[in-house]
mmCIF file with all atom_site columns, C-alpha atoms in Angstrom:
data_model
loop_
_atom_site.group_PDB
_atom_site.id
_atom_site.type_symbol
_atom_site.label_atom_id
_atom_site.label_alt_id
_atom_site.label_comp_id
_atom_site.label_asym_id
_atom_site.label_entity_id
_atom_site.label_seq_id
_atom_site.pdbx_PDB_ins_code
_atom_site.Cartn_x
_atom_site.Cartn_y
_atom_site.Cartn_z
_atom_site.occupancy
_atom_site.B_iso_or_equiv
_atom_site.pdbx_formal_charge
_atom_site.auth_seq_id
_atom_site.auth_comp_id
_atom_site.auth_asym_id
_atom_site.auth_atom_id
_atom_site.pdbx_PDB_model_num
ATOM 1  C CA . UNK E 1 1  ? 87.284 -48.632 3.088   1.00 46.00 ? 30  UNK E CA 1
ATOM 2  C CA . UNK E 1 2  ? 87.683 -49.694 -0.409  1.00 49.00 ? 31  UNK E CA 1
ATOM 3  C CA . UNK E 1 3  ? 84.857 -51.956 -0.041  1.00 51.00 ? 32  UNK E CA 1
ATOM 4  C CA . UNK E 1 4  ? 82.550 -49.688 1.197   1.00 50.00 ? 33  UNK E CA 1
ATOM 5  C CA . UNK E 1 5  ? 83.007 -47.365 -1.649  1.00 50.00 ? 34  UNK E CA 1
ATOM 6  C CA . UNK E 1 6  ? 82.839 -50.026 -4.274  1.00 50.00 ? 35  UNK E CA 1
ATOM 7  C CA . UNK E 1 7  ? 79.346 -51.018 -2.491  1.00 51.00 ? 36  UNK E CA 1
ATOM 8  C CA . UNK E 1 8  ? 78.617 -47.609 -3.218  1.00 54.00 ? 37  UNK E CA 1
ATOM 9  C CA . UNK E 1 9  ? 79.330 -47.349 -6.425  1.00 57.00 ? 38  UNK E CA 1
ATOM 10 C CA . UNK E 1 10 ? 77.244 -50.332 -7.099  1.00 60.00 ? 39  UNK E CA 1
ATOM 11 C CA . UNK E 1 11 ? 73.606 -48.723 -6.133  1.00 64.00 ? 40  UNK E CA 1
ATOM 12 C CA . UNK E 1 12 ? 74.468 -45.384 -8.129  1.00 64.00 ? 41  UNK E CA 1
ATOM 13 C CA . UNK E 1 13 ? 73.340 -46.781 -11.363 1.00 72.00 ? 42  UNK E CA 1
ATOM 14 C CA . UNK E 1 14 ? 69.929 -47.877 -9.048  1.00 76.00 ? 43  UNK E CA 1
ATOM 15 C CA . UNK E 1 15 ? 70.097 -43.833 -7.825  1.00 80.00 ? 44  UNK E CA 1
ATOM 16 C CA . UNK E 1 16 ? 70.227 -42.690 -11.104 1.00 80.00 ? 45  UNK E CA 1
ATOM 17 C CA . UNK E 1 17 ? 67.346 -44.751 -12.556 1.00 84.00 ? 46  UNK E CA 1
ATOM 18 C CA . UNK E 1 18 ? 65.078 -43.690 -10.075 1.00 89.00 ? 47  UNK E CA 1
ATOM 19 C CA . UNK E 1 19 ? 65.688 -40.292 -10.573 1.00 90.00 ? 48  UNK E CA 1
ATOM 20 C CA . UNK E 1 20 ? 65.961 -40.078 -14.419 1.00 91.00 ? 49  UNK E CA 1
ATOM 21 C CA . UNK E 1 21 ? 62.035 -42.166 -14.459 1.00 93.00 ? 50  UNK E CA 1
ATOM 22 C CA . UNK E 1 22 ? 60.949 -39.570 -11.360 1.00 95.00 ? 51  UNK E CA 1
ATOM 23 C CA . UNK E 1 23 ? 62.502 -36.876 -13.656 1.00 95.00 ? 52  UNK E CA 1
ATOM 24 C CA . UNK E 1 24 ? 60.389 -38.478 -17.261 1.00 95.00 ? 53  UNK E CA 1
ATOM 25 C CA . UNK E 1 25 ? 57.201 -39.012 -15.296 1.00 95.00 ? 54  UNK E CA 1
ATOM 26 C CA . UNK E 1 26 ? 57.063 -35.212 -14.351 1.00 96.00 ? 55  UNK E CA 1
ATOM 27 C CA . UNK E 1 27 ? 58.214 -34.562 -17.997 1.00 95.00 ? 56  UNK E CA 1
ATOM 28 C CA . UNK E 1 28 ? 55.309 -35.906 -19.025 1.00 95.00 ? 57  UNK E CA 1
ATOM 29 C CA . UNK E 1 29 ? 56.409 -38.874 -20.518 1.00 96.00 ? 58  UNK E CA 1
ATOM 30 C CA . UNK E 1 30 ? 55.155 -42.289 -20.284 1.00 96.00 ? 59  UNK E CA 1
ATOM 31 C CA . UNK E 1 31 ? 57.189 -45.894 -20.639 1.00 94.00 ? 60  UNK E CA 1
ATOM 32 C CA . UNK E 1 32 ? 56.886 -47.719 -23.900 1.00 93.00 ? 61  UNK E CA 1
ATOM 33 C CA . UNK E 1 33 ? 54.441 -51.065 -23.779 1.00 91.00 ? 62  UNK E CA 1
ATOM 34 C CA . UNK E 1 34 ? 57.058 -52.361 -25.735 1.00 91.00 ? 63  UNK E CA 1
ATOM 35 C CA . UNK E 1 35 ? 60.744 -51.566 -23.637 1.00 90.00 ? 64  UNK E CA 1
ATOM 36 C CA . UNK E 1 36 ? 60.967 -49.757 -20.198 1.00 87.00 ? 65  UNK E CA 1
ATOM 37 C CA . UNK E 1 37 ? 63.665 -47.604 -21.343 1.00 91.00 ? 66  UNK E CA 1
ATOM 38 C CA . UNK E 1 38 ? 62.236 -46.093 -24.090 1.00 94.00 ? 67  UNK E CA 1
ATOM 39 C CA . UNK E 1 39 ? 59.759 -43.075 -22.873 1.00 95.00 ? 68  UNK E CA 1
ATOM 40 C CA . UNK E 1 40 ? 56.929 -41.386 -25.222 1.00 96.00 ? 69  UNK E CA 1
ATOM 41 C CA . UNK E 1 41 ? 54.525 -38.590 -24.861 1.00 95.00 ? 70  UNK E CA 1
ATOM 42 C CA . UNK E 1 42 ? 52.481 -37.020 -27.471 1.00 93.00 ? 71  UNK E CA 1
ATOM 43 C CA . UNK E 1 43 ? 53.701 -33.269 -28.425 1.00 88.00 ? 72  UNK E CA 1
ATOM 44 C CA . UNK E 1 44 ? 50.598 -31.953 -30.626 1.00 89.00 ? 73  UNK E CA 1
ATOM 45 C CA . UNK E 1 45 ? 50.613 -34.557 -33.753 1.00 91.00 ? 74  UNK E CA 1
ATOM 46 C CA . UNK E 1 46 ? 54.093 -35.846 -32.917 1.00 92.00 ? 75  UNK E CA 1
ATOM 47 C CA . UNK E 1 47 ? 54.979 -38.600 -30.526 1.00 93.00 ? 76  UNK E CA 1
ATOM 48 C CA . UNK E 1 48 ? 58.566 -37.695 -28.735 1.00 95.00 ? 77  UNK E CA 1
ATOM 49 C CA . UNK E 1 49 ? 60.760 -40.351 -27.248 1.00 95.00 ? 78  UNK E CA 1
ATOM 50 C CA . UNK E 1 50 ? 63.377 -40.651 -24.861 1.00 94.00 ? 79  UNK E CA 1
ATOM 51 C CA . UNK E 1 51 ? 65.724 -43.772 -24.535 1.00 93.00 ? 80  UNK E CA 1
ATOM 52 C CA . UNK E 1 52 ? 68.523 -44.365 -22.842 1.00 88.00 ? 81  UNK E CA 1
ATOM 53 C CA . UNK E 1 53 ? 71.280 -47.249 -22.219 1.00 84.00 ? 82  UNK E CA 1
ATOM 54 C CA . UNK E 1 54 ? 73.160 -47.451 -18.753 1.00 78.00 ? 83  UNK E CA 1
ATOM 55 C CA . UNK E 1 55 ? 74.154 -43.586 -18.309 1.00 76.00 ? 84  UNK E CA 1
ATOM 56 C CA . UNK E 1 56 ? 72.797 -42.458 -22.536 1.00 84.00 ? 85  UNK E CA 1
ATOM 57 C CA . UNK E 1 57 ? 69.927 -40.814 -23.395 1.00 88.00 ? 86  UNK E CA 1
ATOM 58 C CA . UNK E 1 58 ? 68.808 -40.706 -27.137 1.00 90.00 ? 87  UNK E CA 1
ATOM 59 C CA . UNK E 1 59 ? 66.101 -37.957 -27.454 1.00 91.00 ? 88  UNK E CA 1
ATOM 60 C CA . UNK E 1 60 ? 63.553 -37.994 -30.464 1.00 92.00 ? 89  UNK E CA 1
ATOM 61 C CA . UNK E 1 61 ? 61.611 -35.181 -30.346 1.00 90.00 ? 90  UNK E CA 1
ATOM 62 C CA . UNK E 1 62 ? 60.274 -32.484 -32.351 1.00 88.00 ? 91  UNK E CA 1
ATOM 63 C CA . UNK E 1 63 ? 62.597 -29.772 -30.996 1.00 88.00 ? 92  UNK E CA 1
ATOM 64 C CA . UNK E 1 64 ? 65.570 -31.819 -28.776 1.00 88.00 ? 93  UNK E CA 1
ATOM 65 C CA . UNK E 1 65 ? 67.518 -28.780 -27.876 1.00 88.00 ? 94  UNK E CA 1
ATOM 66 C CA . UNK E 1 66 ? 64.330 -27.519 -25.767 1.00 91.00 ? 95  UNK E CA 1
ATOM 67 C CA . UNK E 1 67 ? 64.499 -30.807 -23.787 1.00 91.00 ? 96  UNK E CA 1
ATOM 68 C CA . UNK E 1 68 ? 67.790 -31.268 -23.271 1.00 90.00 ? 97  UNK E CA 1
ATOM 69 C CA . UNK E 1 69 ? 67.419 -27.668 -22.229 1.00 91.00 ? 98  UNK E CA 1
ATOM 70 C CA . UNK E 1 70 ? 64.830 -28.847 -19.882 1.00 93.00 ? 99  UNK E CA 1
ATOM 71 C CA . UNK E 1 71 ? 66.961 -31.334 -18.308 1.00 92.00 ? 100 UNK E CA 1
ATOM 72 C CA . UNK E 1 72 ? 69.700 -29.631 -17.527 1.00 92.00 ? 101 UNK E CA 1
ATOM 73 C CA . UNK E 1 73 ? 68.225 -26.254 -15.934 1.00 93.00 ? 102 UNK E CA 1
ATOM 74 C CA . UNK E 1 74 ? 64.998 -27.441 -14.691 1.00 94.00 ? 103 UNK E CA 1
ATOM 75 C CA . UNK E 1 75 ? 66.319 -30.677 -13.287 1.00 93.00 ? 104 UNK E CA 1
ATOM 76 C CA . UNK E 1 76 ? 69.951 -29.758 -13.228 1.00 91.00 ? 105 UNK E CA 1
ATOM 77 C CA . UNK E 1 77 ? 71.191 -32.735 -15.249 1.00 88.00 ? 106 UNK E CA 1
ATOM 78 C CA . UNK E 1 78 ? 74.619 -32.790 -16.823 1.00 86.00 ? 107 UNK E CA 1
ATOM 79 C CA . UNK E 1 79 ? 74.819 -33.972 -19.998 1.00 83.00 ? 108 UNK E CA 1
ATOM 80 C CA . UNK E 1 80 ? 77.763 -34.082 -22.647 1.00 79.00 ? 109 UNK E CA 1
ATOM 81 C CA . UNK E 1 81 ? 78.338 -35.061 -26.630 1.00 67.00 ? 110 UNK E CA 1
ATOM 82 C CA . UNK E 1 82 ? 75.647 -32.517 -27.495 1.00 60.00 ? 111 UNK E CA 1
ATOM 83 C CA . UNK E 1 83 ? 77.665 -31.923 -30.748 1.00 56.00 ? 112 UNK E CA 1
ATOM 84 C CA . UNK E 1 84 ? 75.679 -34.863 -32.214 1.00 57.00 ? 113 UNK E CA 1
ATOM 85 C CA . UNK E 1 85 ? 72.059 -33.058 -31.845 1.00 56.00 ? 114 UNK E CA 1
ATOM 86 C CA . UNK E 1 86 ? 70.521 -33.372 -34.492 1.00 56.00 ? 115 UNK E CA 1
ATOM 87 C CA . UNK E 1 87 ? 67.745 -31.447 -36.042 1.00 55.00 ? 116 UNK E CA 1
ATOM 88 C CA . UNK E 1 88 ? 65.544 -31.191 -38.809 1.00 51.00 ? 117 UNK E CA 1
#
């Protein structure tokens, strides 16, 4: 049993990949040339980017609260540390 549900645990990181770039492309957004984790799409004169690092996102955008927004009801994403949103 326990190996079974280490196997498991093992292809949720592959789970959450695919759904996170399904998730971007219907966003809008597009991977970098440069890194495959690091997402842009043009927002009027402003390019936005997402990145993100095993289970973190970093969000660059013109308005992050809106996306994060975006993510969590529209796609029902549960994200956490919010606190350190920052915007300018």
């Amino acid at each position: 049993i326990i190996n079974k549900a280490l196997y498991g645990v093992k292809s949720l990181g592959l789970h959450w990949h695919e759904k996170l770039v399904e998730t971007l492309h219907d966003m809008g957004f597009a991977p970098s040339k440069a890194e495959d984790n690091i997402w842009v799409q043009r927002n009027g004169i402003v390019h936005e980017y997402i990145a993100w690092y095993v289970g973190d996102l970093c969000i660059a955008a013109k308005d992050p609260e809106k996306t994060t927004n975006i993510l969590q009801n529209q796609y029902g994403y549960k994200l956490k540390a919010q606190d350190s949103l920052v915007t300018t």
